[in-house]
Coordinates of C-alpha atoms in Angstrom, one line a residue:
X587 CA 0.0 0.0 0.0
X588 CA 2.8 2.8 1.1
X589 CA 4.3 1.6 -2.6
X590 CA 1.3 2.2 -4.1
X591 CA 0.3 5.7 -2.5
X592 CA 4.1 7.1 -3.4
X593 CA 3.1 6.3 -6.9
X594 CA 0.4 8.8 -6.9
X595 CA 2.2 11.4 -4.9
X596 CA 5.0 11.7 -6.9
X597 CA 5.0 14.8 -9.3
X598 CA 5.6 13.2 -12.4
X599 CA 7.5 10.4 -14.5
X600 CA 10.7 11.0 -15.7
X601 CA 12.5 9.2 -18.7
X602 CA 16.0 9.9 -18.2
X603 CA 18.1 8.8 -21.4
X604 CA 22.2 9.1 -21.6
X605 CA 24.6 6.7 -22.5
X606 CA 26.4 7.7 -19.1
X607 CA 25.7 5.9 -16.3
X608 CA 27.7 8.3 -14.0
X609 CA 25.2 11.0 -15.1
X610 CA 22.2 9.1 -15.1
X611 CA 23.0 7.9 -11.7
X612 CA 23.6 12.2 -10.8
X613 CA 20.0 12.8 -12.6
X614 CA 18.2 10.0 -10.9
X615 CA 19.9 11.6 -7.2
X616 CA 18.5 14.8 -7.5
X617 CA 15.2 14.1 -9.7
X618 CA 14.2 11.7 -6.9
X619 CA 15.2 13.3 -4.0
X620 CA 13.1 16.2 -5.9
X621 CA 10.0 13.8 -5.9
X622 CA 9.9 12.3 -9.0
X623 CA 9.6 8.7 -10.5
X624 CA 12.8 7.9 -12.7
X625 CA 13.2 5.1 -15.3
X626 CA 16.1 5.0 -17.4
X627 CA 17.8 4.6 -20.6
X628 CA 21.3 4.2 -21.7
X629 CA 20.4 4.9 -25.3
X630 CA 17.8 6.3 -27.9
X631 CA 16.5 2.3 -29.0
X632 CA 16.0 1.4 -25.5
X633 CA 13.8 5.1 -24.9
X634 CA 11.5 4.3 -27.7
X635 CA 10.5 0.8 -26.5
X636 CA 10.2 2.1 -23.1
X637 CA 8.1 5.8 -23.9
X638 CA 4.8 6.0 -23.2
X639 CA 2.3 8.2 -22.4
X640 CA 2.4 7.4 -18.3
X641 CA 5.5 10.1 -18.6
X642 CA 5.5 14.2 -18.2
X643 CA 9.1 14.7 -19.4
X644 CA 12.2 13.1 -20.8
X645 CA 15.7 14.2 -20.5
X646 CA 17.6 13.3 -23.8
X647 CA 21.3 13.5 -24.0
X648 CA 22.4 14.3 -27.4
X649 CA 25.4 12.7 -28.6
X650 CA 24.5 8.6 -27.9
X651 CA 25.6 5.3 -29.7
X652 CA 23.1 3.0 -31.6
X653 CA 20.5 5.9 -32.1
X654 CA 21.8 10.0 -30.9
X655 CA 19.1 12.0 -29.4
X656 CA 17.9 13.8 -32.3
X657 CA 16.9 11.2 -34.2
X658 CA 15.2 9.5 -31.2
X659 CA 13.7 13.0 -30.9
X660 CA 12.0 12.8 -34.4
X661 CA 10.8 9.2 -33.8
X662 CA 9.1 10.4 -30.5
X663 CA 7.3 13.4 -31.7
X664 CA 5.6 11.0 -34.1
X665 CA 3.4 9.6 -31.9
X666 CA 4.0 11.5 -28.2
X667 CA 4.6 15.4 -27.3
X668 CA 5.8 14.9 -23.8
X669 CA 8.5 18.1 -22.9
X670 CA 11.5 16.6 -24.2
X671 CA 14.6 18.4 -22.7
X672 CA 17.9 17.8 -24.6
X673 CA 21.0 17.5 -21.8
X674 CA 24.5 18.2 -23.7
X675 CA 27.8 19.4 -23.8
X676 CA 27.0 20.5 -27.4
X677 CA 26.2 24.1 -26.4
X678 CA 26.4 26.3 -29.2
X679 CA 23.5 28.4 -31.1
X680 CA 23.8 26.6 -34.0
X681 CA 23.4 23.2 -31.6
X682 CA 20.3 24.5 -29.6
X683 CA 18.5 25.7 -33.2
X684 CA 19.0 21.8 -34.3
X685 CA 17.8 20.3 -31.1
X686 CA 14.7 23.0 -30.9
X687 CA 13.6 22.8 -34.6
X688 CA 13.6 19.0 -34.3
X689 CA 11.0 19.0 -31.5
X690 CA 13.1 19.4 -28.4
X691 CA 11.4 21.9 -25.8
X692 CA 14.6 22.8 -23.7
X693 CA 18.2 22.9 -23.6
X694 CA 20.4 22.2 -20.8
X695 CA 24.6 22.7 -21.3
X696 CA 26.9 20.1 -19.5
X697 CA 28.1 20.8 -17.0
X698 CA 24.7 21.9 -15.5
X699 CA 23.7 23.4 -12.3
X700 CA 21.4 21.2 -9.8
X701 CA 18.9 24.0 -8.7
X702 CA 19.0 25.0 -12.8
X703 CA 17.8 21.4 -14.0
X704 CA 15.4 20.9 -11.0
X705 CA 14.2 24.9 -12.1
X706 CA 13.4 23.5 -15.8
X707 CA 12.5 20.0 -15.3
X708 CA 9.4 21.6 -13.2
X709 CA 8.5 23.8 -15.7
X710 CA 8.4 21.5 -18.4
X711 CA 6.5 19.2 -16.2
X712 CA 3.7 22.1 -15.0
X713 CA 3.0 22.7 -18.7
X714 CA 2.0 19.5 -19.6
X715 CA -0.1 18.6 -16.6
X716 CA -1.9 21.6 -17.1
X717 CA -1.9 21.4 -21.1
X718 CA -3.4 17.9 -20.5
X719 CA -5.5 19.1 -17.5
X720 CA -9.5 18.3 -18.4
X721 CA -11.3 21.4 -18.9
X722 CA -14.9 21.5 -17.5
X723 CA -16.6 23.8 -19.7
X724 CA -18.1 22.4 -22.5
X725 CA -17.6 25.2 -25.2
X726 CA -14.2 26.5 -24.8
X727 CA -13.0 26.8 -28.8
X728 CA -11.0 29.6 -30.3
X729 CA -11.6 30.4 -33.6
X730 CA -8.8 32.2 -35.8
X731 CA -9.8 32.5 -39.6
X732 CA -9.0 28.7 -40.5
X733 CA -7.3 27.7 -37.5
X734 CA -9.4 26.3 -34.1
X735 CA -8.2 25.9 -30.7
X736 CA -10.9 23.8 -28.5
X737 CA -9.2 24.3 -25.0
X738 CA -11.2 21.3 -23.3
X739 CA -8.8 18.4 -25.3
X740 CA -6.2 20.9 -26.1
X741 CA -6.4 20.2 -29.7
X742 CA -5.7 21.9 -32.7
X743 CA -6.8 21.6 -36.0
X744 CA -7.4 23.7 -39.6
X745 CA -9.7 23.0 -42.2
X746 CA -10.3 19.7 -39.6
X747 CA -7.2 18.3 -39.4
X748 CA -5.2 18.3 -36.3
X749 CA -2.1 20.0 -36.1
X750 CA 0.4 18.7 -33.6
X751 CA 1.9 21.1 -31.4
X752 CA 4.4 20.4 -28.4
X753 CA 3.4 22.4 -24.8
X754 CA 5.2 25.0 -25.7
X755 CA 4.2 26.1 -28.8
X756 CA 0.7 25.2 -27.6
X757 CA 0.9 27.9 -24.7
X758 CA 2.4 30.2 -27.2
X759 CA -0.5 30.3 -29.1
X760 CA -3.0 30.2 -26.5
X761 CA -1.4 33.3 -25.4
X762 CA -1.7 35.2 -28.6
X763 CA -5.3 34.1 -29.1
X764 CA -6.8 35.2 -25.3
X765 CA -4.7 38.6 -26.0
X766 CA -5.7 39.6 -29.6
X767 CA -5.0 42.8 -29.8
X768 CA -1.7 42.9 -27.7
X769 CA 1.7 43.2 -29.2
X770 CA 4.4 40.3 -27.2
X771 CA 8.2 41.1 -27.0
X772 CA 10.1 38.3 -26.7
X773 CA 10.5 38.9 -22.6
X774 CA 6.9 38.8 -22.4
X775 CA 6.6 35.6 -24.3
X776 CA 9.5 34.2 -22.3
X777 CA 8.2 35.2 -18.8
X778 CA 4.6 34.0 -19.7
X779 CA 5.1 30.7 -21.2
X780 CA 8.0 29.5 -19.4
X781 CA 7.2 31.0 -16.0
X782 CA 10.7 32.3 -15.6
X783 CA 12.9 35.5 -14.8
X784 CA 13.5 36.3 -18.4
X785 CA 17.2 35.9 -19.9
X786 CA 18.6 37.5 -23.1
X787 CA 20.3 34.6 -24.2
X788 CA 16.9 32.6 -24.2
X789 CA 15.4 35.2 -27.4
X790 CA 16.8 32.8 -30.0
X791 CA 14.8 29.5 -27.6
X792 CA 11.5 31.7 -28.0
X793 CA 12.0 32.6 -31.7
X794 CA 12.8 29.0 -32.8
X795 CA 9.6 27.9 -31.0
X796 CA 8.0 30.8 -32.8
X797 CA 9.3 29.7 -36.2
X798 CA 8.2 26.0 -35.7
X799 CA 4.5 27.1 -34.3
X800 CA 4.5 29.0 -37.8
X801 CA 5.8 26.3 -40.0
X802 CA 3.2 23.8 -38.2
X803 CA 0.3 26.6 -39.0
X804 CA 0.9 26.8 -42.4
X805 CA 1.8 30.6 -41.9
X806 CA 3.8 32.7 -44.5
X807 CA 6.8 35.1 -42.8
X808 CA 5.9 37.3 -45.7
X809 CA 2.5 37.5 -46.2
X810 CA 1.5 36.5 -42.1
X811 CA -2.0 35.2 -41.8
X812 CA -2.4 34.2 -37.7
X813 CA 1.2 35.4 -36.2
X814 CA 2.8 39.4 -37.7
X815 CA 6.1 40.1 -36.3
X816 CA 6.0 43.9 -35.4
X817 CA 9.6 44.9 -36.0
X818 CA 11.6 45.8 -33.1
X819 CA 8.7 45.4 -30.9
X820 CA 7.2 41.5 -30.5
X821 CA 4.4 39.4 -32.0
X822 CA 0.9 39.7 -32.4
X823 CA -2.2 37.9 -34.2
X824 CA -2.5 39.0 -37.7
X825 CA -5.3 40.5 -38.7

């Protein structure tokens, strides 16, 4: 029974995937001692066969034998949007851009701060409980031209076909659409979505997720139909 009942009052299920025990073993320390349920992987095969939807977030490391975490990224997002936070000593702009664009919510730089992880790992797992949180209301859509939000499943769809989104770019649009007629800089986005003190160093995070939320839409940079970029001031709905 006590077995049972720590099940349920843990605050989420964590997949932690690295080819590194040593590190593993570090992540599985603090992410327990922090409340959570850990299972592990040591590479991407062995995180496919073991993902399922019982999880709230996965910490991928990037550079791994047999399958390296972008790829198992890819393969994920085909059938699951849990936050998927990429853990790596590949750190550069160029690095994060690949591992966001894939499908990857966060980024994390070995070596990484304790309090830091534990700070994103609880963000990324707040999101999804309450993106997947049932909503009571019966009528909660969001219509934009073409484009409609219904807020009770959290699903998205134009012209009737659903558009998958991961949290983030989720709550990035829900944002947009309860605020039509506001203009977002890229700290407002920041502070909103993530929940956090904003950074500078975080713009090119928000933008990327931006970019992907516009690709997935359909939406032309040019000719904007649901998100305008107001130069040197934020985004908006288009009219």
């Amino acid at each position: 029974m006590r077995k049972i009942l720590d099940e349920y009052m843990t605050k989420g299920k964590i997949l932690i995937v690295d080819d590194d025990a040593d590190i593993r073993d570090v992540l599985r320390l603090l992410l327990e001692k922090d409340g959570y349920e850990i299972v592990e992987a040591s590479n991407g095969e062995d995180a496919i066969s073991l993902i399922d939807s019982s999880f709230q977030c996965m910490i991928l490391d990037v550079m791994m034998p047999k399958k390296d975490g972008i790829a198992t990224c890819i393969d994920i997002r085909k059938q699951y949007h849990i936050p998927i936070l990429f853990l790596t000593a590949k750190a550069t702009e160029y690095d994060k851009y690949i591992g966001l664009s894939m499908g990857g919510d966060d980024y994390l730089a070995k070596p990484f701060s304790s309090m830091e992880l534990l700070a994103r790992v609880g963000a990324l797992v707040r999101r999804y409980t309450e993106y997947h949180e049932p909503v009571m209301q019966s009528n909660q859509e969001i219509i934009l031209k073409d484009v409609v939000v219904d807020k009770a499943t959290s699903r998205v769809s134009k012209d009737g076909e659903e558009i998958i989104l991961t949290n983030i770019e989720y709550s990035i649009l829900l944002l947009l659409l309860e605020h039509p007629n506001k203009i977002f800089s890229i700290q407002n986005i920041y502070e909103s979505v993530w929940n956090e003190e904003y950074d500078y160093l975080m713009n090119s995070t928000v933008m990327v997720h931006i970019k992907n939320l516009r690709k997935k839409l359909g939406d032309d940079v040019k000719h904007p139909k649901y998100i305008k970029n107001i130069w040197g001031r934020g985004y908006c709905l288009a009219n």
